[in-house]
Short mmCIF file of C-alpha atoms and ligand atoms in Angstrom, two decimals:
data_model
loop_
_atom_site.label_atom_id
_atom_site.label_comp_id
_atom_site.label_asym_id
_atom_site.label_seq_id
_atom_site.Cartn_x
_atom_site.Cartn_y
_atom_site.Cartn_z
CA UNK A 20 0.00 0.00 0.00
CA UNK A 21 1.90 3.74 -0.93
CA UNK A 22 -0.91 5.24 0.92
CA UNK A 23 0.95 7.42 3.66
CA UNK A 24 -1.66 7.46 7.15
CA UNK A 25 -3.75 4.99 8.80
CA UNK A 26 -6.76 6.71 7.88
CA UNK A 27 -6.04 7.31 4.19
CA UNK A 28 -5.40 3.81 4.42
CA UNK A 29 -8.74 3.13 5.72
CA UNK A 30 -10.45 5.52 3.53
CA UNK A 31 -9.21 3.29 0.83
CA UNK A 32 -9.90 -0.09 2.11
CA UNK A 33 -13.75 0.95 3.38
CA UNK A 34 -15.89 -1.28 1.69
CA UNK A 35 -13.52 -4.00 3.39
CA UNK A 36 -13.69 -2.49 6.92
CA UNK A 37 -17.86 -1.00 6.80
CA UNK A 38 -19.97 -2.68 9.29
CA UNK A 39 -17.12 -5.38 10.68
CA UNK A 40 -16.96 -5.65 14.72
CA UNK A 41 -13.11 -4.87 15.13
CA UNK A 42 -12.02 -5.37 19.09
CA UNK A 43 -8.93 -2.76 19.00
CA UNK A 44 -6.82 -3.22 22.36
CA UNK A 45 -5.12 -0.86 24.13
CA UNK A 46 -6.69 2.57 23.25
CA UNK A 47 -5.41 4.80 25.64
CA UNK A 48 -5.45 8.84 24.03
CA UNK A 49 -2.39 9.24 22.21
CA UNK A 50 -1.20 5.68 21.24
CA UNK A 51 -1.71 3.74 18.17
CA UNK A 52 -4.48 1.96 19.64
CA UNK A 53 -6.73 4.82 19.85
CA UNK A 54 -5.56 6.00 16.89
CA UNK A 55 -6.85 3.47 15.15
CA UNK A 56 -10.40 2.62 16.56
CA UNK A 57 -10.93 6.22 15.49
CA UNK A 58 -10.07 5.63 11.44
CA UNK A 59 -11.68 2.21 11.71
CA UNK A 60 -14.93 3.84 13.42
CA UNK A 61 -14.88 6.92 10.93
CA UNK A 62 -15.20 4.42 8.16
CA UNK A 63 -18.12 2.43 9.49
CA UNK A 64 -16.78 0.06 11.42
CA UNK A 65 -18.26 -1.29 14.71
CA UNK A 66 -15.36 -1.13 17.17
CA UNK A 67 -14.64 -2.45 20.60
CA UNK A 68 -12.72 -0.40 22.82
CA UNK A 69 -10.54 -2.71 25.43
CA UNK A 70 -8.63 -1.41 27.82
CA UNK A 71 -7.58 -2.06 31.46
CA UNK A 72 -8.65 1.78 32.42
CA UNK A 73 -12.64 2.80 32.16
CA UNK A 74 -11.03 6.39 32.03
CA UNK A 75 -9.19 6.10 29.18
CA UNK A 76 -11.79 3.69 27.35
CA UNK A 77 -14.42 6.12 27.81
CA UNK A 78 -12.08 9.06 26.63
CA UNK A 79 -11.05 7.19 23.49
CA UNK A 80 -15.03 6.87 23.29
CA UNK A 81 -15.72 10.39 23.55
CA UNK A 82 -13.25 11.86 21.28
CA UNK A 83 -14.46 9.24 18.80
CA UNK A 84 -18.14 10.36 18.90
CA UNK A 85 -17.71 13.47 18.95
CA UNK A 86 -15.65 13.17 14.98
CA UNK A 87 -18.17 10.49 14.37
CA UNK A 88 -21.13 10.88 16.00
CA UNK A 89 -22.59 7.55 14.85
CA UNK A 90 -20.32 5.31 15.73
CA UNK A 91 -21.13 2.06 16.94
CA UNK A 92 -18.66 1.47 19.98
CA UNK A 93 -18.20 -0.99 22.91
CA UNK A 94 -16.35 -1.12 25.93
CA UNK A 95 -14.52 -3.66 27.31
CA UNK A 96 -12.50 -3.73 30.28
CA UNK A 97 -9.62 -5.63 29.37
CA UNK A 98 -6.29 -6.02 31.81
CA UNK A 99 -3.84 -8.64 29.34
CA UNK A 100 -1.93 -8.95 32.42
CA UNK A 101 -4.32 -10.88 34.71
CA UNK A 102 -5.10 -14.26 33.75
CA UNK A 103 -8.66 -14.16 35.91
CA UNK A 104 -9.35 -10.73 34.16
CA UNK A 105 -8.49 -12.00 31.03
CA UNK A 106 -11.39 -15.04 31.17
CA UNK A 107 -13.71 -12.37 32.55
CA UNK A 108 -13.59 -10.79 29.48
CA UNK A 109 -13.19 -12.98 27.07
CA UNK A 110 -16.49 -14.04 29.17
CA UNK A 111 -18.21 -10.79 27.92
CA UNK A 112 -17.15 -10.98 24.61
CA UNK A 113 -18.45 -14.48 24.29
CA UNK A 114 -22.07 -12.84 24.92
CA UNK A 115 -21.27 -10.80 21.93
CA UNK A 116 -24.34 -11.19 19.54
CA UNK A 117 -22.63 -11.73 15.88
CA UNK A 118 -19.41 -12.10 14.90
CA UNK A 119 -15.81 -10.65 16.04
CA UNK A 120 -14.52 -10.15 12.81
CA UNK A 121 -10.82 -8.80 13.67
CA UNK A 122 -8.69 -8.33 16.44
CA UNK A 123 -5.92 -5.89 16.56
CA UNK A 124 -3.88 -6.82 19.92
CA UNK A 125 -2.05 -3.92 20.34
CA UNK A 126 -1.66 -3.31 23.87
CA UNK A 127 1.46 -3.81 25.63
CA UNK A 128 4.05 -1.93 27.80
CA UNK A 129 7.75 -1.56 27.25
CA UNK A 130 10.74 -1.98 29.81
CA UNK A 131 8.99 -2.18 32.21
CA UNK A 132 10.72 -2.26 35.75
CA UNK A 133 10.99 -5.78 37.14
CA UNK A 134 7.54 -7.47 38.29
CA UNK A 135 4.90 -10.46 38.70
CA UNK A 136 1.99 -10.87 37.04
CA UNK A 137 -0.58 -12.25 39.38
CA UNK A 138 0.01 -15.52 38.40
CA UNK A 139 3.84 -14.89 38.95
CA UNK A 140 4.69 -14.69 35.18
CA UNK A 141 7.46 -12.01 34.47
CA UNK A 142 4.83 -8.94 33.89
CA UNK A 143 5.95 -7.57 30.48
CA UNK A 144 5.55 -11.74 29.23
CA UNK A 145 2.07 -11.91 31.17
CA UNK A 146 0.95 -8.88 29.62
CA UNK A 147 2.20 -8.93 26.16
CA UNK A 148 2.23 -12.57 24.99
CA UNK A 149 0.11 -14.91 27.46
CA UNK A 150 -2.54 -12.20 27.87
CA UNK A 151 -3.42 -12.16 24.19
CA UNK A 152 -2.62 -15.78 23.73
CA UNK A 153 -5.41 -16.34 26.67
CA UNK A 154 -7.94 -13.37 24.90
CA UNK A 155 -7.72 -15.08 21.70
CA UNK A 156 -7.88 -18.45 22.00
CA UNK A 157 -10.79 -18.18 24.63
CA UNK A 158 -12.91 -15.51 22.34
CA UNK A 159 -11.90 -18.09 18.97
CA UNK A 160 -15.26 -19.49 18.83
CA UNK A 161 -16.60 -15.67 18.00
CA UNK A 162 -13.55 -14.78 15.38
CA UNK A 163 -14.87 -18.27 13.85
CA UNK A 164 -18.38 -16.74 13.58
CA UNK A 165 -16.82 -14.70 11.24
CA UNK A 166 -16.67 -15.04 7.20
CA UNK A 167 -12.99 -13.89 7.32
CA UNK A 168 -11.59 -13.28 10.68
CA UNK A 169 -8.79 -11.93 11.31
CA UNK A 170 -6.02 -11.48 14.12
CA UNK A 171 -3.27 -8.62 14.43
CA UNK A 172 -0.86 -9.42 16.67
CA UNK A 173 2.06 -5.84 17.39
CA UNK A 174 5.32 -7.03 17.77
CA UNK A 175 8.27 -4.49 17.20
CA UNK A 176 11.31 -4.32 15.70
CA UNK A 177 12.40 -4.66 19.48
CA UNK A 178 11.80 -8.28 18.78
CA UNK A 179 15.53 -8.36 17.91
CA UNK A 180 16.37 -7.26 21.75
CA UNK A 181 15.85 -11.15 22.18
CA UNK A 182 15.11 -14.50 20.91
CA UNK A 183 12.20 -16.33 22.52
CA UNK A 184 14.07 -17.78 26.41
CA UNK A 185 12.64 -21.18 26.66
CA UNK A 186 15.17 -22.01 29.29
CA UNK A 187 14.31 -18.90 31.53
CA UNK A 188 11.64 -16.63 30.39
CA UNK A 189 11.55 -15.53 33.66
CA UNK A 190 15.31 -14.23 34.28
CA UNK A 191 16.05 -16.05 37.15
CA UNK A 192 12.61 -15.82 39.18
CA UNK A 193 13.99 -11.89 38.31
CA UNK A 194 17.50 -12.29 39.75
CA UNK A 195 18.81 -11.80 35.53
CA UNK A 196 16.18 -9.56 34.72
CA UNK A 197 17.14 -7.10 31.94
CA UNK A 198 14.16 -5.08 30.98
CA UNK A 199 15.26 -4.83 27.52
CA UNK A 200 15.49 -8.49 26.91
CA UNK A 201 12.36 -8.86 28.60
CA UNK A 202 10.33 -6.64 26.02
CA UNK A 203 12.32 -8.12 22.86
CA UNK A 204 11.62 -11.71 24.12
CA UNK A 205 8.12 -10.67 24.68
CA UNK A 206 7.72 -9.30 20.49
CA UNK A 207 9.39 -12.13 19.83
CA UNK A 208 7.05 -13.97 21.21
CA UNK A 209 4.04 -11.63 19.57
CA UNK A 210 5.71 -13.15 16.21
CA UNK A 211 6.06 -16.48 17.03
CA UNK A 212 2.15 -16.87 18.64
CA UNK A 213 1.15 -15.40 14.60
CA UNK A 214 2.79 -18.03 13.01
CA UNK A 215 1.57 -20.69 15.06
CA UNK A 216 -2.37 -19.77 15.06
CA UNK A 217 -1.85 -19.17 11.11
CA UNK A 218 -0.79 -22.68 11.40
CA UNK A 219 -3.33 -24.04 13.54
CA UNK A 220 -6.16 -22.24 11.90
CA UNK A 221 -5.28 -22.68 8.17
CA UNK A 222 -8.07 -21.60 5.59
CA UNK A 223 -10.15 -20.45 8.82
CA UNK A 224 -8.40 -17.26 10.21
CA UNK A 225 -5.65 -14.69 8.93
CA UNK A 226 -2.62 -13.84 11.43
CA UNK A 227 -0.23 -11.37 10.87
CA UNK A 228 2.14 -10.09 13.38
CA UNK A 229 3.38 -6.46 12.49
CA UNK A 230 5.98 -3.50 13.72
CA UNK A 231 3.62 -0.65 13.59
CA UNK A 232 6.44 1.68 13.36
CA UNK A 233 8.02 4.19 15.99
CA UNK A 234 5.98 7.12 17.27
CA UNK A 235 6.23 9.14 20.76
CA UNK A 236 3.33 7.40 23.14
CA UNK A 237 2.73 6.41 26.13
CA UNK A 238 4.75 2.94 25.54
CA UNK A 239 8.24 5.33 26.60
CA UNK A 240 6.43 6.30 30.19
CA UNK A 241 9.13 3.69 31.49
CA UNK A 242 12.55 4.82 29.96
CA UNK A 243 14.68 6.15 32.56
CA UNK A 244 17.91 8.87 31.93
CA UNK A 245 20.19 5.74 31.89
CA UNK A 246 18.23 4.18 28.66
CA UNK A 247 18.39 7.22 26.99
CA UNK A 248 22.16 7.36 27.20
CA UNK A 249 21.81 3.20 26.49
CA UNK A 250 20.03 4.12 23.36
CA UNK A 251 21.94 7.44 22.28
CA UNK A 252 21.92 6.88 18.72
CA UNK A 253 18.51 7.84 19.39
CA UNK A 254 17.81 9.44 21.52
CA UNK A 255 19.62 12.75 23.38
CA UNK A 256 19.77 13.16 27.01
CA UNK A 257 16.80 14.74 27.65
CA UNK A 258 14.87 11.85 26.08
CA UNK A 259 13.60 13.64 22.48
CA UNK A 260 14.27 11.36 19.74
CA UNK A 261 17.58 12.01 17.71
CA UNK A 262 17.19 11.81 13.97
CA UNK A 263 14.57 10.82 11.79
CA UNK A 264 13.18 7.62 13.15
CA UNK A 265 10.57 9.06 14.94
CA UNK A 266 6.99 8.61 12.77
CA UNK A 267 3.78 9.64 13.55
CA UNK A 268 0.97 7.86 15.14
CA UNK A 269 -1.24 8.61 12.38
CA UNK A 270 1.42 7.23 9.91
CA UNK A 271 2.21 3.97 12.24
CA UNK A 272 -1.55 2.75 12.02
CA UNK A 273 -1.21 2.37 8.14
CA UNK A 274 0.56 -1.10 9.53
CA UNK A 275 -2.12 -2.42 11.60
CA UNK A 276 -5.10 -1.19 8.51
CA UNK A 277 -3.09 -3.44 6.11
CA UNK A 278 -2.94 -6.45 8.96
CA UNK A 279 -6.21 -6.12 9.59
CA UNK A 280 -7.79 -6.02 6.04
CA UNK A 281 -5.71 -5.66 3.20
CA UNK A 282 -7.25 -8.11 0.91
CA UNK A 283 -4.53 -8.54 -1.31
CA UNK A 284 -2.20 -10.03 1.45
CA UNK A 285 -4.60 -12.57 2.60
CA UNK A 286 -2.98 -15.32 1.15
CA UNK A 287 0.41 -14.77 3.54
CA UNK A 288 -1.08 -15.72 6.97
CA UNK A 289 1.49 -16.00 9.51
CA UNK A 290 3.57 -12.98 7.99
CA UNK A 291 5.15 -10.11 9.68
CA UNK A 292 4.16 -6.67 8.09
CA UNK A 293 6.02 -3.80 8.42
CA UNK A 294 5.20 -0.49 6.26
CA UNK A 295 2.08 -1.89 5.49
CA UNK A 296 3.55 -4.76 3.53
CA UNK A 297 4.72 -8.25 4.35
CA UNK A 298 8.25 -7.95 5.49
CA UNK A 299 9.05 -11.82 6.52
CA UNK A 300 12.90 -10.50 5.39
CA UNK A 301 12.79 -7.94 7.89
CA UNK A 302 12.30 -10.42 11.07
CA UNK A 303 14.77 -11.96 13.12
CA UNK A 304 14.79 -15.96 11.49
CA UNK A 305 14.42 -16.95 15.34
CA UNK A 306 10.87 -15.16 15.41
CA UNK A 307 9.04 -17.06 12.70
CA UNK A 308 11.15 -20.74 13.32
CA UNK A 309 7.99 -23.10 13.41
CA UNK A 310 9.50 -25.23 15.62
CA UNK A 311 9.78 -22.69 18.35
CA UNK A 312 6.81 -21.21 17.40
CA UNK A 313 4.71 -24.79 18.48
CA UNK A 314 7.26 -24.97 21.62
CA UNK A 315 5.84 -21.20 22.74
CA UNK A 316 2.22 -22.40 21.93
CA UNK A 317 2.74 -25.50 23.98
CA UNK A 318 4.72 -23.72 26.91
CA UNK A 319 1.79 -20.85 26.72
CA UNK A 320 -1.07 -23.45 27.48
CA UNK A 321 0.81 -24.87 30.11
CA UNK A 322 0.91 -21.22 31.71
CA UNK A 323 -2.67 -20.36 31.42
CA UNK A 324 -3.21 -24.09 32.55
CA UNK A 325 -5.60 -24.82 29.40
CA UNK A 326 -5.17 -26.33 26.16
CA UNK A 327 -6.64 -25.67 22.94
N1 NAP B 15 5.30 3.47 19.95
C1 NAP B 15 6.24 2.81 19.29
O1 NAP B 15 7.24 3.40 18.86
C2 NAP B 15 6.10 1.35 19.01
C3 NAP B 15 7.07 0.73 18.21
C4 NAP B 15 6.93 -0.63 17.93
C5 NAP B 15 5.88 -1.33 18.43
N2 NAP B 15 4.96 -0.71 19.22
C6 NAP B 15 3.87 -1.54 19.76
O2 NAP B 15 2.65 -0.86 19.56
C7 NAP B 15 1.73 -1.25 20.57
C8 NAP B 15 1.01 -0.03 21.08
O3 NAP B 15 1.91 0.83 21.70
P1 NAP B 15 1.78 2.42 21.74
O4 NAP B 15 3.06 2.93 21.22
O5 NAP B 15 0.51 2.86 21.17
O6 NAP B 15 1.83 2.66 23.32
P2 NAP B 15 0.73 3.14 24.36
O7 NAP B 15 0.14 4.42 23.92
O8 NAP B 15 1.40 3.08 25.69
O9 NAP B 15 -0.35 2.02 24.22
C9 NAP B 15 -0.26 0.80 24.85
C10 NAP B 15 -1.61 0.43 25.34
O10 NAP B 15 -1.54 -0.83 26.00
C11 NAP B 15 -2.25 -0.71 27.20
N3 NAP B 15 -1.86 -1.67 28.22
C12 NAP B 15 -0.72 -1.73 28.90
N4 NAP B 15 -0.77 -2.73 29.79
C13 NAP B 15 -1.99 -3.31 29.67
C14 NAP B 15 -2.65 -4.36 30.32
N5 NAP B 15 -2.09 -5.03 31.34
N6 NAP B 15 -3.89 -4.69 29.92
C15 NAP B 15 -4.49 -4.01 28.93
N7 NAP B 15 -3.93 -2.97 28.29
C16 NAP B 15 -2.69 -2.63 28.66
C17 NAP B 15 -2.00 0.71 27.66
O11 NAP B 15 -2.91 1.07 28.66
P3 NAP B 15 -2.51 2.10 29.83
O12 NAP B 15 -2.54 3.45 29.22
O13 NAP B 15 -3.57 1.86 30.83
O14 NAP B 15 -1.13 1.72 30.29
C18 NAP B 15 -2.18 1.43 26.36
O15 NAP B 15 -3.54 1.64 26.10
C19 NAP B 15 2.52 -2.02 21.62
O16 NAP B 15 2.24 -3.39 21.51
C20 NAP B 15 3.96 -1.75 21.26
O17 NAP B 15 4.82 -2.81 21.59
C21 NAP B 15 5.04 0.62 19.51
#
């Protein structure tokens, strides 16, 4: 796709996106997932705002209807980094009446200082692999209601910060713990779950993992004086971005519109997209290996203690 924002994009791919039920995660003001339930609502779509605050659900809400005054939104509280909230709602969604056509899992955190998910899972794993590995698999029998589902799974290009850690994906119970390996195991992981439910659910769903692109959100809130010097190539002291890496939000959703319905890519389930194209060069080999791909799928049910 040469088109240059998300919502050109979507302008362009309407009469694919008009009247679907899209779940967007992650739609706090200012990030990509709000970002993009607005352009997906502004061309018709029925959208589903998930998020672990009511606050910021309800303000993504309101700036939406008040561009699009007849949009047809949801809310559902969502925290990815509970297992027991996870199943409550997945729960909800399962009342759903019609299909879930797509989901764009886009919420996540980043470097995140060292803690436990509830279920004592290293928190930026819990919350950005085995929370949407839960969410999907427990809302499949809705995305299967669906002519053409559709799953979006946002990795990074911080998947190359590290491989997938089968032998301790939990840094030492935390005594290892380097928050940068942490997140780039975790996108790693975002990949690998793609390729495996593209696997699993051949000719019945679409996966594509994707790097949305870099753009100043809320995802930074963690990055302390000593990353920016880690990262000075990129950043300067101060913590503004240093060249010309930085995008725009608006330009970063692009990605997720061409994940999420591009027609003309339907036939690469599994894929990484980057740009708004398949990029499968562009990703780490260790991110879309099959074999580890059914090892993290197989290691993920035994942490949410349910196969599927
Ligand atoms: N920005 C970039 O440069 C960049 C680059 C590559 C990839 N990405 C990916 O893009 C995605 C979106 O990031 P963003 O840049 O838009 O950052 P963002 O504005 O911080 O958005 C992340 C969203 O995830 C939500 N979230 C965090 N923890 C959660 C949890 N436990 N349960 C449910 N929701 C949770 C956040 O909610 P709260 O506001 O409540 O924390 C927020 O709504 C992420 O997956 C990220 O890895 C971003």
């Amino acid at each position: 796709m040469s088109v240059q924002t998300g919502e050109s994009a979507a302008k362009a791919l309407a009469s694919d996106i008009k009247g679907k039920t899209v779940i967007v995660t992650g739609v706090s003001p200012g990030g990509f997932g709000a970002e993009t339930a607005r352009i997906l609502a502004l061309v018709g779509a029925k959208v589903v705002l998930a998020g672990r605050s009511l606050s910021k659900i309800q303000a993504a809400a309101q700036a939406i209807k008040e561009e699009v005054p007849n949009a047809e939104l949801k809310q559902l509280i969502l925290d990815l980094g509970s297992q027991k909230a996870v199943r409550e709602a997945a729960a909800e969604v399962l009342k759903y009446d019609g299909p879930v056509d797509v989901v764009i899992l886009n919420a996540g955190v980043m470097g995140t200082p060292y803690a436990k998910s509830p279920e004592g899972l290293e928190s930026q794993l819990a919350t950005n692999h085995i929370g949407n590995f839960l969410f999907t698999n427990l809302i499949m029998p809705k995305l299967l209601e669906s002519s053409a589902p559709r799953v979006v799974s946002a990795s990074s290009v911080g998947h190359f910060w590290g491989p997938f850690r089968f032998d301790d994906y939990g840094f030492e119970d935390g005594e290892t713990y380097d928050k940068w390996a942490a997140y780039g195991q975790s996108k790693t992981a975002n990949i690998l779950f793609a390729v495996e439910l593209a696997e699993r659910y051949k000719n019945k769903l679409t996966v594509f993992s994707c790097h949305p692109g870099e753009a100043p959100t809320g995802l930074f809130q963690y990055m302390t004086k000593e990353d920016f010097e880690k990262f000075g190539d990129n950043f300067n002291a101060d913590g503004t971005p240093k060249g010309d890496w930085i995008r725009t939000v608006e330009e970063c959703t692009v990605t997720y519109v061409a994940a999420g319905f591009d027609q003309s890519i339907a036939d690469k389930s599994g894929s990484y997209v980057k740009d708004g194209k398949v990029a499968n060069e562009q990703a780490a080999p260790y991110a879309l290996d099959k074999e580890s791909a059914k090892k993290l799928w197989d290691l993920s049910e035994k942490l949410v203690g349910q196969t599927f």
